[in-house]
Amino acid sequence: MENIHIYHTNDLHSHFEHWPRIHHLLSTRKKWHEEKGDEVLIFDIGDHMDRWHPFSDATRGKGNTRLLNQAGYTAVTIGNNEGITLSYEDLNSMYDQAQFQVLAANLFQSDGTRPDWARPYMLYTTKRGTRIGVIGLTVYFSHFYHLLGWNMSDPIEELTIQLNELTRKADIIILLSHLGINEDEQIAELFPEIDVILGAHTHHIFHEGKEINECILGAAGKHGQYVGHIMLEINTDEKNIVRKKALLYDTNELEPVPNEEKFINDLYQAGKEMLLEKAVDLPIPLQTDIFKESELPMILCKALREWTQADCAFINSGLILNGLKEGTVTKYDLLNICPHPINPCVVELSGRELKEVLVDTLDSKWPQMQVKGLGFRGTLMGKFVYDQILFSNNGMNDSIFINNKEIDLNAVYKLAIPDMFTFGTYFPVIFRAEHKKYYLPEFLRDLLEWKLKRTFCK
């Protein structure tokens, strides 16, 4: 018999507060297992990087690569935060110094070739001769990748292609899947040749794994809350799995690591120092208020409309987390007040549809609504603010004006919004709209910097 230990993390999102313990657990366990003659594989399943954190933003993910190197990872796949929150050039260079393999079978360059830094799969052979094939897949956000200069293939179709080749070479097949729980469970049903699926993206948790069709699924939540451990016992004569087990280690329950607080703080400070480049000098302070109209959300909203050349715009005030003081404003200051990896978007709506959406924004439910995901890194939605949109009588009658003209229900308008409103079900009319234009790789804070410079650097 042969024992294979597989450790996995996912969706860290640059929450480094648990990283010292994760690093210590992985390095210690690897040493233990190897001293016993067992095999060890360590995988990350994507979204290790998130540009809300100064260290990741300043290094464009290269700092995350260094951390993965130091912790001895075997291979990773990319998540949407690596894939579509970085420019083409930044993603193309993020793994230049990687000491692990990057597996992304469904990612291609615009000419159809694979990037030099990624492979569709890897084949690892243990000391006892067991051949382990590992495939990586990332979520199918093909439109956004295309806007950045990449191409994607459908993950299920690509998986079929790779399995046709790999099943002839491997005794055991592992899938690193940044696709989400529904897709993982579907894959387990459709592809019995896969033995292990390590999941991500939807932040789901399998405390003791989940078995479907003799495939074991593992998933470790988000933000480094858990480290996953899959144990496989292999019959080395027949090269098959005779026993498998999955569990999670709660990082909050692990022993503290010496100087862990210093390590966490040093990472943040290192990123902050790299972002102390001046963005603009302000002659006056600019305030924000999540529950009423205030200066900074209004400036961002105006920037959104002007930059996209739309007819009108609205944003939620919760996108701006703090005000700006008089004097020098740095790149770090802008990240601190607007940390979201959210892009500008323009959606085309008829006047009738636009009116429906705008009336909905007046609902009293919005300001106190808690928001999670969709790129939002704040807490509450906040009050909506508008540019080139005017309400009379609280917008309940034919009293909405666009560019000082009463809304024409039959006209077509270009509405600029944060892209988060196109993904969720906050506004069904926007979600269903046929014509949406996304702007990548610019974030909202880039537009805010652009507008502040135009306003105060004359």
Tab-separated table of C-alpha atoms in Angstrom:
chain	number	residue	atom	x	y	z
A	1	MET	CA	0.000	0.000	0.000
A	2	GLU	CA	1.010	3.588	-0.673
A	3	ASN	CA	-0.247	6.702	1.109
A	4	ILE	CA	-0.738	9.946	-0.823
A	5	HIS	CA	-1.537	13.152	1.068
A	6	ILE	CA	-3.096	16.042	-0.828
A	7	TYR	CA	-3.372	19.449	0.849
A	8	HIS	CA	-5.427	22.202	-0.735
A	9	THR	CA	-6.391	25.839	-0.237
A	10	ASN	CA	-8.717	28.080	-2.218
A	11	ASP	CA	-10.163	31.582	-2.375
A	12	LEU	CA	-7.700	33.138	0.048
A	13	HIS	CA	-8.478	36.531	-1.554
A	14	SER	CA	-5.294	37.959	-0.009
A	15	HIS	CA	-6.646	37.512	3.532
A	16	PHE	CA	-3.197	36.880	4.928
A	17	GLU	CA	-4.263	36.860	8.568
A	18	HIS	CA	-4.213	33.027	8.493
A	19	TRP	CA	-1.269	32.627	6.135
A	20	PRO	CA	1.512	32.097	8.747
A	21	ARG	CA	-0.439	29.161	10.204
A	22	ILE	CA	-1.237	27.774	6.754
A	23	HIS	CA	2.423	27.994	5.769
A	24	HIS	CA	3.530	26.324	8.997
A	25	LEU	CA	0.934	23.543	8.698
A	26	LEU	CA	1.879	22.764	5.100
A	27	SER	CA	5.644	22.780	5.633
A	28	THR	CA	5.422	20.762	8.855
A	29	ARG	CA	3.035	18.171	7.465
A	30	LYS	CA	5.070	17.786	4.273
A	31	LYS	CA	8.165	17.024	6.328
A	32	TRP	CA	6.284	14.507	8.506
A	33	HIS	CA	4.827	12.610	5.549
A	34	GLU	CA	8.043	12.535	3.559
A	35	GLU	CA	9.975	11.235	6.572
A	36	LYS	CA	7.499	8.318	6.670
A	37	GLY	CA	7.982	7.717	2.941
A	38	ASP	CA	4.528	9.018	1.960
A	39	GLU	CA	3.798	11.255	-1.018
A	40	VAL	CA	2.665	14.875	-0.583
A	41	LEU	CA	0.995	17.212	-3.092
A	42	ILE	CA	-0.029	20.790	-2.246
A	43	PHE	CA	-2.466	22.701	-4.448
A	44	ASP	CA	-4.151	26.113	-4.511
A	45	ILE	CA	-7.419	26.284	-6.441
A	46	GLY	CA	-7.402	29.962	-7.387
A	47	ASP	CA	-8.276	33.435	-6.116
A	48	HIS	CA	-5.234	33.393	-3.866
A	49	MET	CA	-4.761	37.008	-4.966
A	50	ASP	CA	-7.188	39.873	-4.461
A	51	ARG	CA	-6.259	43.466	-5.217
A	52	TRP	CA	-8.072	44.900	-2.192
A	53	HIS	CA	-4.862	44.187	-0.252
A	54	PRO	CA	-1.986	46.650	-0.781
A	55	PHE	CA	0.612	43.873	-1.074
A	56	SER	CA	-1.249	42.139	-3.886
A	57	ASP	CA	-2.208	45.373	-5.612
A	58	ALA	CA	1.276	46.870	-5.510
A	59	THR	CA	2.994	43.685	-6.722
A	60	ARG	CA	0.197	42.766	-9.147
A	61	GLY	CA	0.098	39.283	-7.659
A	62	LYS	CA	3.830	38.595	-7.839
A	63	GLY	CA	3.950	38.822	-4.045
A	64	ASN	CA	1.343	36.064	-3.852
A	65	THR	CA	3.532	33.941	-6.114
A	66	ARG	CA	6.430	34.388	-3.678
A	67	LEU	CA	4.251	33.272	-0.756
A	68	LEU	CA	3.156	30.161	-2.657
A	69	ASN	CA	6.799	29.409	-3.471
A	70	GLN	CA	7.819	29.702	0.173
A	71	ALA	CA	5.033	27.373	1.291
A	72	GLY	CA	6.135	24.662	-1.155
A	73	TYR	CA	3.055	24.417	-3.375
A	74	THR	CA	3.110	21.766	-6.093
A	75	ALA	CA	0.667	23.408	-8.507
A	76	VAL	CA	-2.115	25.994	-8.677
A	77	THR	CA	-4.895	26.971	-10.985
A	78	ILE	CA	-6.050	30.538	-11.489
A	79	GLY	CA	-9.284	32.090	-10.319
A	80	ASN	CA	-11.182	35.037	-11.736
A	81	ASN	CA	-9.281	37.424	-9.441
A	82	GLU	CA	-5.998	36.428	-11.045
A	83	GLY	CA	-7.570	36.164	-14.481
A	84	ILE	CA	-9.692	39.268	-14.964
A	85	THR	CA	-8.624	41.823	-12.358
A	86	LEU	CA	-5.132	42.069	-13.841
A	87	SER	CA	-4.160	43.500	-17.201
A	88	TYR	CA	-2.923	41.085	-19.859
A	89	GLU	CA	0.671	42.145	-19.174
A	90	ASP	CA	0.343	41.735	-15.399
A	91	LEU	CA	-1.193	38.257	-15.578
A	92	ASN	CA	1.323	37.228	-18.236
A	93	SER	CA	4.178	38.075	-15.849
A	94	MET	CA	2.627	37.200	-12.474
A	95	TYR	CA	4.117	33.693	-12.415
A	96	ASP	CA	7.541	34.499	-13.891
A	97	GLN	CA	9.267	33.400	-10.674
A	98	ALA	CA	6.889	30.546	-9.811
A	99	GLN	CA	8.496	27.378	-8.450
A	100	PHE	CA	5.243	25.467	-8.968
A	101	GLN	CA	3.175	24.586	-12.013
A	102	VAL	CA	0.229	26.729	-13.115
A	103	LEU	CA	-2.523	24.544	-14.568
A	104	ALA	CA	-5.198	26.282	-16.651
A	105	ALA	CA	-6.409	23.989	-19.428
A	106	ASN	CA	-9.085	26.335	-20.763
A	107	LEU	CA	-6.982	29.528	-20.995
A	108	PHE	CA	-5.363	30.561	-24.289
A	109	GLN	CA	-3.708	33.560	-25.855
A	110	SER	CA	-5.569	35.422	-28.599
A	111	ASP	CA	-3.751	33.410	-31.296
A	112	GLY	CA	-4.971	30.130	-29.812
A	113	THR	CA	-1.667	29.086	-28.230
A	114	ARG	CA	-1.223	28.484	-24.519
A	115	PRO	CA	0.685	31.041	-22.437
A	116	ASP	CA	4.234	29.950	-21.617
A	117	TRP	CA	3.513	29.934	-17.887
A	118	ALA	CA	0.488	27.598	-17.968
A	119	ARG	CA	-0.101	23.962	-18.827
A	120	PRO	CA	-3.360	22.030	-19.214
A	121	TYR	CA	-2.215	19.243	-16.891
A	122	MET	CA	0.790	17.718	-15.157
A	123	LEU	CA	1.717	14.104	-14.608
A	124	TYR	CA	3.439	13.299	-11.306
A	125	THR	CA	4.969	9.883	-10.623
A	126	THR	CA	5.385	8.741	-7.024
A	127	LYS	CA	8.362	6.822	-5.669
A	128	ARG	CA	6.258	3.661	-5.882
A	129	GLY	CA	5.429	4.315	-9.528
A	130	THR	CA	1.848	5.584	-9.203
A	131	ARG	CA	1.110	8.110	-11.932
A	132	ILE	CA	-1.037	11.057	-10.817
A	133	GLY	CA	-2.547	13.313	-13.469
A	134	VAL	CA	-3.627	16.796	-12.345
A	135	ILE	CA	-5.783	19.083	-14.537
A	136	GLY	CA	-6.633	22.742	-13.852
A	137	LEU	CA	-9.774	24.593	-14.992
A	138	THR	CA	-10.962	28.128	-14.293
A	139	VAL	CA	-14.394	29.716	-14.436
A	140	TYR	CA	-15.752	30.435	-17.920
A	141	PHE	CA	-15.819	34.248	-17.969
A	142	SER	CA	-14.917	34.201	-21.644
A	143	HIS	CA	-16.193	37.698	-22.521
A	144	PHE	CA	-14.084	39.384	-19.853
A	145	TYR	CA	-10.975	37.390	-20.724
A	146	HIS	CA	-11.483	38.317	-24.375
A	147	LEU	CA	-11.629	42.028	-23.498
A	148	LEU	CA	-8.235	41.648	-21.829
A	149	GLY	CA	-6.632	39.846	-24.761
A	150	TRP	CA	-7.152	36.205	-23.756
A	151	ASN	CA	-9.294	33.435	-25.214
A	152	MET	CA	-11.089	30.687	-23.315
A	153	SER	CA	-12.512	27.295	-24.149
A	154	ASP	CA	-15.575	25.816	-22.524
A	155	PRO	CA	-14.317	24.038	-19.375
A	156	ILE	CA	-16.407	20.886	-19.866
A	157	GLU	CA	-15.355	20.554	-23.495
A	158	GLU	CA	-11.724	21.194	-22.563
A	159	LEU	CA	-11.913	18.667	-19.744
A	160	THR	CA	-13.139	16.045	-22.220
A	161	ILE	CA	-10.179	16.752	-24.503
A	162	GLN	CA	-7.619	16.564	-21.720
A	163	LEU	CA	-9.106	13.424	-20.177
A	164	ASN	CA	-8.955	11.639	-23.521
A	165	GLU	CA	-5.196	12.105	-23.393
A	166	LEU	CA	-4.570	11.826	-19.669
A	167	THR	CA	-6.530	8.651	-18.935
A	168	ARG	CA	-4.012	6.720	-21.038
A	169	LYS	CA	-1.135	8.074	-18.955
A	170	ALA	CA	-2.403	8.326	-15.362
A	171	ASP	CA	-3.505	5.875	-12.687
A	172	ILE	CA	-5.218	8.609	-10.621
A	173	ILE	CA	-6.741	11.862	-11.897
A	174	ILE	CA	-7.205	15.007	-9.823
A	175	LEU	CA	-9.084	18.103	-11.010
A	176	LEU	CA	-8.268	21.568	-9.657
A	177	SER	CA	-11.567	23.315	-10.341
A	178	HIS	CA	-12.201	27.025	-9.961
A	179	LEU	CA	-15.664	26.490	-11.443
A	180	GLY	CA	-18.008	26.310	-8.457
A	181	ILE	CA	-19.938	23.660	-6.573
A	182	ASN	CA	-22.644	23.028	-9.177
A	183	GLU	CA	-20.148	22.426	-11.960
A	184	ASP	CA	-17.997	20.230	-9.718
A	185	GLU	CA	-20.917	17.997	-8.830
A	186	GLN	CA	-21.932	17.786	-12.490
A	187	ILE	CA	-18.370	16.833	-13.469
A	188	ALA	CA	-18.292	14.104	-10.817
A	189	GLU	CA	-21.447	12.631	-12.344
A	190	LEU	CA	-20.284	12.910	-15.956
A	191	PHE	CA	-16.641	11.858	-15.665
A	192	PRO	CA	-16.177	8.711	-13.555
A	193	GLU	CA	-12.495	8.601	-14.520
A	194	ILE	CA	-11.832	11.570	-12.185
A	195	ASP	CA	-10.907	10.434	-8.677
A	196	VAL	CA	-10.591	13.742	-6.799
A	197	ILE	CA	-12.110	17.184	-7.439
A	198	LEU	CA	-10.736	20.082	-5.403
A	199	GLY	CA	-13.207	22.952	-5.654
A	200	ALA	CA	-13.314	26.737	-5.324
A	201	HIS	CA	-15.035	29.920	-6.541
A	202	THR	CA	-18.344	29.493	-4.703
A	203	HIS	CA	-16.601	29.389	-1.292
A	204	HIS	CA	-18.344	26.147	-0.342
A	205	ILE	CA	-17.152	23.898	2.464
A	206	PHE	CA	-16.975	20.092	2.624
A	207	HIS	CA	-15.834	19.294	6.156
A	208	GLU	CA	-15.350	15.595	5.391
A	209	GLY	CA	-15.492	15.750	1.625
A	210	LYS	CA	-18.396	14.645	-0.508
A	211	GLU	CA	-18.527	11.482	-2.577
A	212	ILE	CA	-20.296	11.370	-5.925
A	213	ASN	CA	-19.901	8.456	-8.311
A	214	GLU	CA	-16.829	7.226	-6.368
A	215	CYS	CA	-15.188	10.650	-6.816
A	216	ILE	CA	-14.272	12.527	-3.629
A	217	LEU	CA	-14.832	16.301	-3.629
A	218	GLY	CA	-12.923	18.649	-1.345
A	219	ALA	CA	-13.508	22.356	-0.682
A	220	ALA	CA	-12.077	24.682	1.970
A	221	GLY	CA	-14.341	27.739	2.075
A	222	LYS	CA	-12.663	31.133	1.747
A	223	HIS	CA	-10.143	33.573	3.256
A	224	GLY	CA	-7.905	30.833	4.646
A	225	GLN	CA	-10.501	29.658	7.161
A	226	TYR	CA	-9.554	26.063	6.420
A	227	VAL	CA	-6.856	23.913	4.857
A	228	GLY	CA	-8.129	20.794	3.127
A	229	HIS	CA	-6.521	17.354	3.395
A	230	ILE	CA	-7.335	14.410	1.150
A	231	MET	CA	-5.782	11.050	2.043
A	232	LEU	CA	-5.577	8.316	-0.562
A	233	GLU	CA	-4.431	4.767	0.097
A	234	ILE	CA	-3.246	3.095	-3.082
A	235	ASN	CA	-2.833	-0.566	-3.956
A	236	THR	CA	0.513	-0.352	-5.736
A	237	ASP	CA	0.037	-3.652	-7.573
A	238	GLU	CA	-3.245	-2.678	-9.197
A	239	LYS	CA	-2.657	1.105	-9.056
A	240	ASN	CA	-6.119	1.837	-7.695
A	241	ILE	CA	-7.541	3.640	-4.660
A	242	VAL	CA	-8.589	1.294	-1.873
A	243	ARG	CA	-9.360	3.916	0.766
A	244	LYS	CA	-9.937	7.686	0.749
A	245	LYS	CA	-10.689	10.265	3.383
A	246	ALA	CA	-11.179	14.039	3.435
A	247	LEU	CA	-11.086	16.542	6.266
A	248	LEU	CA	-10.511	20.221	6.957
A	249	TYR	CA	-8.233	21.947	9.461
A	250	ASP	CA	-9.732	25.085	10.993
A	251	THR	CA	-6.903	27.618	10.951
A	252	ASN	CA	-8.406	29.463	13.926
A	253	GLU	CA	-7.817	26.333	15.997
A	254	LEU	CA	-4.203	25.856	14.921
A	255	GLU	CA	-1.410	26.850	17.286
A	256	PRO	CA	-0.260	30.456	16.825
A	257	VAL	CA	2.968	30.839	14.884
A	258	PRO	CA	5.797	32.947	16.376
A	259	ASN	CA	5.698	36.538	15.107
A	260	GLU	CA	2.584	35.896	13.016
A	261	GLU	CA	1.112	39.326	13.756
A	262	LYS	CA	4.361	40.970	12.692
A	263	PHE	CA	4.384	38.975	9.452
A	264	ILE	CA	0.810	39.995	8.652
A	265	ASN	CA	1.470	43.650	9.438
A	266	ASP	CA	4.752	43.667	7.522
A	267	LEU	CA	3.002	42.399	4.380
A	268	TYR	CA	0.455	45.183	4.617
A	269	GLN	CA	3.083	47.838	5.285
A	270	ALA	CA	5.252	46.614	2.412
A	271	GLY	CA	2.328	46.987	0.030
A	272	LYS	CA	1.394	50.358	1.469
A	273	GLU	CA	4.909	51.709	1.027
A	274	MET	CA	4.959	50.612	-2.616
A	275	LEU	CA	1.696	52.525	-3.178
A	276	LEU	CA	2.797	55.836	-1.656
A	277	GLU	CA	3.176	57.351	-5.134
A	278	LYS	CA	1.349	60.682	-5.366
A	279	ALA	CA	-1.902	60.591	-7.300
A	280	VAL	CA	-3.125	64.157	-6.789
A	281	ASP	CA	-2.851	67.157	-4.449
A	282	LEU	CA	-6.180	68.250	-2.981
A	283	PRO	CA	-6.675	71.898	-1.984
A	284	ILE	CA	-9.633	70.908	0.194
A	285	PRO	CA	-10.766	67.773	2.044
A	286	LEU	CA	-13.451	65.653	0.370
A	287	GLN	CA	-16.048	63.891	2.493
A	288	THR	CA	-18.204	60.822	2.055
A	289	ASP	CA	-21.431	59.746	3.738
A	290	ILE	CA	-22.975	56.377	3.056
A	291	PHE	CA	-26.536	57.513	3.843
A	292	LYS	CA	-26.826	60.883	2.111
A	293	GLU	CA	-25.403	62.752	-0.860
A	294	SER	CA	-21.759	63.632	-0.324
A	295	GLU	CA	-18.810	64.866	-2.334
A	296	LEU	CA	-16.706	61.808	-3.125
A	297	PRO	CA	-19.509	59.489	-4.302
A	298	MET	CA	-20.809	62.333	-6.471
A	299	ILE	CA	-17.335	62.871	-7.969
A	300	LEU	CA	-17.001	59.144	-8.687
A	301	CYS	CA	-20.440	59.028	-10.289
A	302	LYS	CA	-19.620	61.991	-12.514
A	303	ALA	CA	-16.292	60.388	-13.403
A	304	LEU	CA	-18.070	57.181	-14.391
A	305	ARG	CA	-20.429	58.976	-16.757
A	306	GLU	CA	-17.779	61.212	-18.308
A	307	TRP	CA	-15.174	58.487	-18.725
A	308	THR	CA	-17.621	56.112	-20.430
A	309	GLN	CA	-19.338	58.965	-22.353
A	310	ALA	CA	-22.732	57.691	-21.242
A	311	ASP	CA	-25.985	59.661	-21.055
A	312	CYS	CA	-26.331	59.255	-17.312
A	313	ALA	CA	-24.965	57.289	-14.371
A	314	PHE	CA	-25.650	56.108	-10.851
A	315	ILE	CA	-23.577	54.424	-8.164
A	316	ASN	CA	-24.136	53.368	-4.569
A	317	SER	CA	-22.415	55.492	-1.932
A	318	GLY	CA	-21.156	52.375	-0.143
A	319	LEU	CA	-18.450	52.096	-2.808
A	320	ILE	CA	-16.534	54.921	-1.081
A	321	LEU	CA	-15.398	53.779	2.351
A	322	ASN	CA	-13.697	56.941	3.664
A	323	GLY	CA	-13.058	60.586	2.840
A	324	LEU	CA	-9.833	62.175	1.609
A	325	LYS	CA	-7.835	64.753	3.545
A	326	GLU	CA	-6.487	67.992	2.152
A	327	GLY	CA	-3.015	67.636	0.668
A	328	THR	CA	-1.277	64.775	-1.100
A	329	VAL	CA	-3.449	61.807	-2.039
A	330	THR	CA	-1.499	58.613	-2.833
A	331	LYS	CA	-2.329	55.454	-4.749
A	332	TYR	CA	-2.664	53.791	-1.368
A	333	ASP	CA	-5.249	56.357	-0.247
A	334	LEU	CA	-7.369	55.616	-3.305
A	335	LEU	CA	-7.092	51.863	-2.744
A	336	ASN	CA	-8.036	52.366	0.901
A	337	ILE	CA	-11.235	54.260	0.138
A	338	CYS	CA	-12.209	52.285	-2.988
A	339	PRO	CA	-10.736	48.759	-2.746
A	340	HIS	CA	-13.233	47.005	-5.005
A	341	PRO	CA	-12.128	45.104	-8.140
A	342	ILE	CA	-15.164	46.559	-9.918
A	343	ASN	CA	-15.075	47.787	-13.501
A	344	PRO	CA	-17.108	50.455	-15.299
A	345	CYS	CA	-20.004	49.249	-17.409
A	346	VAL	CA	-22.479	50.877	-19.789
A	347	VAL	CA	-25.844	49.257	-20.355
A	348	GLU	CA	-28.345	50.315	-23.026
A	349	LEU	CA	-31.940	50.608	-21.804
A	350	SER	CA	-35.138	51.963	-23.232
A	351	GLY	CA	-36.592	54.966	-21.450
A	352	ARG	CA	-39.281	52.725	-20.035
A	353	GLU	CA	-36.692	50.274	-18.672
A	354	LEU	CA	-34.496	53.065	-17.350
A	355	LYS	CA	-37.412	54.600	-15.513
A	356	GLU	CA	-38.240	51.265	-13.879
A	357	VAL	CA	-34.658	50.909	-12.657
A	358	LEU	CA	-34.396	54.492	-11.397
A	359	VAL	CA	-37.663	54.339	-9.484
A	360	ASP	CA	-36.407	51.134	-7.885
A	361	THR	CA	-33.241	52.902	-6.688
A	362	LEU	CA	-35.415	55.150	-4.509
A	363	ASP	CA	-36.601	52.215	-2.406
A	364	SER	CA	-35.722	52.646	1.264
A	365	LYS	CA	-34.320	49.087	1.418
A	366	TRP	CA	-31.052	49.951	-0.321
A	367	PRO	CA	-28.924	52.049	2.074
A	368	GLN	CA	-28.838	49.456	4.889
A	369	MET	CA	-28.574	46.426	2.596
A	370	GLN	CA	-25.528	44.245	3.272
A	371	VAL	CA	-23.613	43.351	0.124
A	372	LYS	CA	-21.256	40.405	-0.362
A	373	GLY	CA	-19.399	39.280	-3.442
A	374	LEU	CA	-19.681	40.610	-7.005
A	375	GLY	CA	-16.385	42.428	-6.480
A	376	PHE	CA	-17.794	44.564	-3.649
A	377	ARG	CA	-15.332	44.888	-0.775
A	378	GLY	CA	-17.386	47.163	1.480
A	379	THR	CA	-20.239	46.350	3.839
A	380	LEU	CA	-23.446	48.284	3.049
A	381	MET	CA	-24.948	49.335	-0.266
A	382	GLY	CA	-25.517	52.937	0.807
A	383	LYS	CA	-27.628	55.633	-0.809
A	384	PHE	CA	-27.691	55.860	-4.594
A	385	VAL	CA	-26.293	59.024	-6.155
A	386	TYR	CA	-26.792	60.145	-9.748
A	387	ASP	CA	-25.275	62.153	-12.555
A	388	GLN	CA	-27.441	63.712	-15.274
A	389	ILE	CA	-30.481	62.162	-13.571
A	390	LEU	CA	-32.995	64.376	-11.759
A	391	PHE	CA	-36.098	63.355	-9.806
A	392	SER	CA	-39.202	65.367	-9.018
A	393	ASN	CA	-41.935	64.214	-6.618
A	394	ASN	CA	-39.646	61.379	-5.564
A	395	GLY	CA	-39.758	59.923	-9.042
A	396	MET	CA	-43.200	58.432	-8.612
A	397	ASN	CA	-44.804	60.145	-11.606
A	398	ASP	CA	-43.533	61.172	-15.065
A	399	SER	CA	-40.935	63.270	-13.311
A	400	ILE	CA	-37.530	61.844	-14.138
A	401	PHE	CA	-35.209	64.005	-16.210
A	402	ILE	CA	-32.136	62.850	-18.158
A	403	ASN	CA	-29.761	65.640	-19.199
A	404	ASN	CA	-32.443	68.150	-18.115
A	405	LYS	CA	-35.023	66.645	-20.463
A	406	GLU	CA	-37.957	64.589	-19.336
A	407	ILE	CA	-37.294	60.909	-19.924
A	408	ASP	CA	-38.559	59.614	-23.284
A	409	LEU	CA	-39.998	56.168	-22.637
A	410	ASN	CA	-39.341	55.083	-26.223
A	411	ALA	CA	-35.789	56.415	-26.522
A	412	VAL	CA	-32.630	54.379	-25.872
A	413	TYR	CA	-30.271	55.588	-23.159
A	414	LYS	CA	-26.713	54.628	-22.207
A	415	LEU	CA	-26.548	54.182	-18.455
A	416	ALA	CA	-23.134	53.959	-16.757
A	417	ILE	CA	-23.009	51.773	-13.641
A	418	PRO	CA	-20.567	49.692	-11.583
A	419	ASP	CA	-20.451	46.257	-13.202
A	420	MET	CA	-21.673	44.590	-9.987
A	421	PHE	CA	-25.232	45.519	-10.940
A	422	THR	CA	-25.054	43.425	-14.112
A	423	PHE	CA	-24.151	40.180	-12.299
A	424	GLY	CA	-26.629	39.958	-9.450
A	425	THR	CA	-30.399	40.171	-9.301
A	426	TYR	CA	-30.542	43.636	-7.767
A	427	PHE	CA	-32.018	45.067	-10.962
A	428	PRO	CA	-33.590	42.367	-13.164
A	429	VAL	CA	-33.950	44.814	-16.068
A	430	ILE	CA	-30.191	45.433	-16.075
A	431	PHE	CA	-29.423	41.743	-15.585
A	432	ARG	CA	-31.513	40.868	-18.653
A	433	ALA	CA	-30.340	43.738	-20.869
A	434	GLU	CA	-28.853	42.604	-24.183
A	435	HIS	CA	-26.370	45.427	-24.718
A	436	LYS	CA	-23.710	45.791	-22.033
A	437	LYS	CA	-20.213	47.173	-22.515
A	438	TYR	CA	-17.585	46.397	-19.894
A	439	TYR	CA	-14.358	48.351	-19.530
A	440	LEU	CA	-11.311	46.360	-18.415
A	441	PRO	CA	-8.829	46.454	-16.719
A	442	GLU	CA	-9.781	49.859	-15.225
A	443	PHE	CA	-11.258	49.827	-11.730
A	444	LEU	CA	-13.547	52.489	-10.304
A	445	ARG	CA	-10.648	53.894	-8.276
A	446	ASP	CA	-8.762	54.483	-11.534
A	447	LEU	CA	-11.673	56.616	-12.755
A	448	LEU	CA	-11.772	58.457	-9.435
A	449	GLU	CA	-8.071	59.293	-9.764
A	450	TRP	CA	-8.639	60.433	-13.365
A	451	LYS	CA	-11.456	62.772	-12.298
A	452	LEU	CA	-9.610	64.195	-9.284
A	453	LYS	CA	-6.638	65.052	-11.500
A	454	ARG	CA	-8.891	66.731	-14.067
A	455	THR	CA	-10.635	68.709	-11.330
A	456	PHE	CA	-7.735	69.770	-9.106
A	457	CYS	CA	-4.630	69.697	-11.327
A	458	LYS	CA	-5.422	72.622	-13.608
